[in-house]
Amino acid sequence: MSLIQTDVADENCVSQTVVEAIAEAEGTDPLELTPPLYEVIDPDALENLFTDGKTVGKIIFNYNNFEVCVFSDDSISVETTVGE
């Protein structure tokens, strides 16, 4: 089981940090991810989800064999799904 946890750096956007975390979990270059993140989830919606600073929560989605959680506190986790 693989688990990657990270925070969104001030200079990065959420979707870029998600791509980097998934690439790290897969052991590949972020530019080599297949499918591209935009085919799985809308990156613009992901960016705008918690921008007001008042919304508390998380969004969970699957990407290949991973469960990706993006939290309102700018933390991200990428975990191998059960059975993989």
PDB file of C-alpha atoms in Angstrom:
ATOM      1  CA  MET A   1       0.000   0.000   0.000  1.00  0.00           C
ATOM      2  CA  SER A   2       1.347   3.404  -0.969  1.00  0.00           C
ATOM      3  CA  LEU A   3       0.500   6.681   0.750  1.00  0.00           C
ATOM      4  CA  ILE A   4       1.718  10.116  -0.306  1.00  0.00           C
ATOM      5  CA  GLN A   5       0.786  13.145   1.793  1.00  0.00           C
ATOM      6  CA  THR A   6       1.677  16.707   0.880  1.00  0.00           C
ATOM      7  CA  ASP A   7       0.558  20.296   1.230  1.00  0.00           C
ATOM      8  CA  VAL A   8      -0.092  22.818  -1.505  1.00  0.00           C
ATOM      9  CA  ALA A   9       2.840  25.235  -1.553  1.00  0.00           C
ATOM     10  CA  ASP A  10       2.037  28.929  -1.888  1.00  0.00           C
ATOM     11  CA  GLU A  11       3.551  29.078  -5.362  1.00  0.00           C
ATOM     12  CA  ASN A  12       1.657  26.010  -6.641  1.00  0.00           C
ATOM     13  CA  CYS A  13      -1.932  25.474  -7.604  1.00  0.00           C
ATOM     14  CA  VAL A  14      -3.951  22.593  -6.178  1.00  0.00           C
ATOM     15  CA  SER A  15      -4.185  20.671  -9.450  1.00  0.00           C
ATOM     16  CA  GLN A  16      -0.420  20.905 -10.037  1.00  0.00           C
ATOM     17  CA  THR A  17       0.246  19.573  -6.527  1.00  0.00           C
ATOM     18  CA  VAL A  18      -2.233  16.731  -7.128  1.00  0.00           C
ATOM     19  CA  VAL A  19      -0.449  15.823 -10.380  1.00  0.00           C
ATOM     20  CA  GLU A  20       2.928  15.847  -8.623  1.00  0.00           C
ATOM     21  CA  ALA A  21       1.636  13.683  -5.749  1.00  0.00           C
ATOM     22  CA  ILE A  22       0.077  11.128  -8.115  1.00  0.00           C
ATOM     23  CA  ALA A  23       3.269  11.036 -10.187  1.00  0.00           C
ATOM     24  CA  GLU A  24       5.297  10.434  -7.024  1.00  0.00           C
ATOM     25  CA  ALA A  25       2.956   7.603  -6.004  1.00  0.00           C
ATOM     26  CA  GLU A  26       3.244   6.056  -9.483  1.00  0.00           C
ATOM     27  CA  GLY A  27       6.988   6.614  -9.632  1.00  0.00           C
ATOM     28  CA  THR A  28       6.762   8.538 -12.879  1.00  0.00           C
ATOM     29  CA  ASP A  29       7.259  12.022 -14.268  1.00  0.00           C
ATOM     30  CA  PRO A  30       4.221  14.329 -13.863  1.00  0.00           C
ATOM     31  CA  LEU A  31       4.193  14.922 -17.628  1.00  0.00           C
ATOM     32  CA  GLU A  32       3.893  11.176 -18.234  1.00  0.00           C
ATOM     33  CA  LEU A  33       0.621  10.644 -16.305  1.00  0.00           C
ATOM     34  CA  THR A  34      -1.984   8.760 -18.281  1.00  0.00           C
ATOM     35  CA  PRO A  35      -4.746   9.773 -18.442  1.00  0.00           C
ATOM     36  CA  PRO A  36      -4.161  13.491 -17.915  1.00  0.00           C
ATOM     37  CA  LEU A  37      -5.790  14.808 -14.742  1.00  0.00           C
ATOM     38  CA  TYR A  38      -8.296  16.872 -16.754  1.00  0.00           C
ATOM     39  CA  GLU A  39      -9.805  13.643 -18.115  1.00  0.00           C
ATOM     40  CA  VAL A  40     -10.620  12.504 -14.559  1.00  0.00           C
ATOM     41  CA  ILE A  41     -11.616  15.722 -12.781  1.00  0.00           C
ATOM     42  CA  ASP A  42     -12.092  19.362 -13.800  1.00  0.00           C
ATOM     43  CA  PRO A  43      -8.895  21.146 -12.644  1.00  0.00           C
ATOM     44  CA  ASP A  44     -10.611  24.565 -12.647  1.00  0.00           C
ATOM     45  CA  ALA A  45     -13.361  23.292 -10.360  1.00  0.00           C
ATOM     46  CA  LEU A  46     -10.716  21.736  -8.116  1.00  0.00           C
ATOM     47  CA  GLU A  47      -8.870  25.068  -7.925  1.00  0.00           C
ATOM     48  CA  ASN A  48     -12.019  27.008  -7.054  1.00  0.00           C
ATOM     49  CA  LEU A  49     -13.504  24.569  -4.567  1.00  0.00           C
ATOM     50  CA  PHE A  50     -11.994  25.966  -1.365  1.00  0.00           C
ATOM     51  CA  THR A  51     -10.877  29.450  -2.467  1.00  0.00           C
ATOM     52  CA  ASP A  52     -13.239  31.369  -0.196  1.00  0.00           C
ATOM     53  CA  GLY A  53     -11.372  30.237   2.918  1.00  0.00           C
ATOM     54  CA  LYS A  54     -14.681  29.553   4.655  1.00  0.00           C
ATOM     55  CA  THR A  55     -15.588  26.200   3.137  1.00  0.00           C
ATOM     56  CA  VAL A  56     -14.442  23.213   5.186  1.00  0.00           C
ATOM     57  CA  GLY A  57     -14.378  19.732   3.737  1.00  0.00           C
ATOM     58  CA  LYS A  58     -12.676  17.444   1.283  1.00  0.00           C
ATOM     59  CA  ILE A  59     -13.134  16.027  -2.167  1.00  0.00           C
ATOM     60  CA  ILE A  60     -12.264  12.436  -2.933  1.00  0.00           C
ATOM     61  CA  PHE A  61     -11.805  10.988  -6.398  1.00  0.00           C
ATOM     62  CA  ASN A  62     -10.149   7.962  -7.951  1.00  0.00           C
ATOM     63  CA  TYR A  63      -7.263   8.190 -10.371  1.00  0.00           C
ATOM     64  CA  ASN A  64      -6.105   4.866 -11.807  1.00  0.00           C
ATOM     65  CA  ASN A  65      -5.342   2.705  -8.751  1.00  0.00           C
ATOM     66  CA  PHE A  66      -5.306   5.606  -6.291  1.00  0.00           C
ATOM     67  CA  GLU A  67      -7.770   7.384  -4.035  1.00  0.00           C
ATOM     68  CA  VAL A  68      -6.956  11.103  -4.040  1.00  0.00           C
ATOM     69  CA  CYS A  69      -8.213  13.323  -1.198  1.00  0.00           C
ATOM     70  CA  VAL A  70      -7.964  17.104  -1.403  1.00  0.00           C
ATOM     71  CA  PHE A  71      -8.734  18.816   1.899  1.00  0.00           C
ATOM     72  CA  SER A  72      -9.833  22.396   2.492  1.00  0.00           C
ATOM     73  CA  ASP A  73      -6.681  22.982   4.594  1.00  0.00           C
ATOM     74  CA  ASP A  74      -4.580  22.586   1.390  1.00  0.00           C
ATOM     75  CA  SER A  75      -3.391  19.091   2.254  1.00  0.00           C
ATOM     76  CA  ILE A  76      -3.530  16.248  -0.233  1.00  0.00           C
ATOM     77  CA  SER A  77      -3.255  12.503   0.181  1.00  0.00           C
ATOM     78  CA  VAL A  78      -2.817   9.881  -2.511  1.00  0.00           C
ATOM     79  CA  GLU A  79      -3.312   6.295  -1.409  1.00  0.00           C
ATOM     80  CA  THR A  80      -3.313   3.018  -3.266  1.00  0.00           C
ATOM     81  CA  THR A  81      -6.844   1.637  -3.352  1.00  0.00           C
ATOM     82  CA  VAL A  82      -7.588  -1.568  -1.468  1.00  0.00           C
ATOM     83  CA  GLY A  83      -6.734  -4.739  -3.327  1.00  0.00           C
ATOM     84  CA  GLU A  84      -4.031  -3.187  -5.474  1.00  0.00           C
TER      85      GLU A  84
END
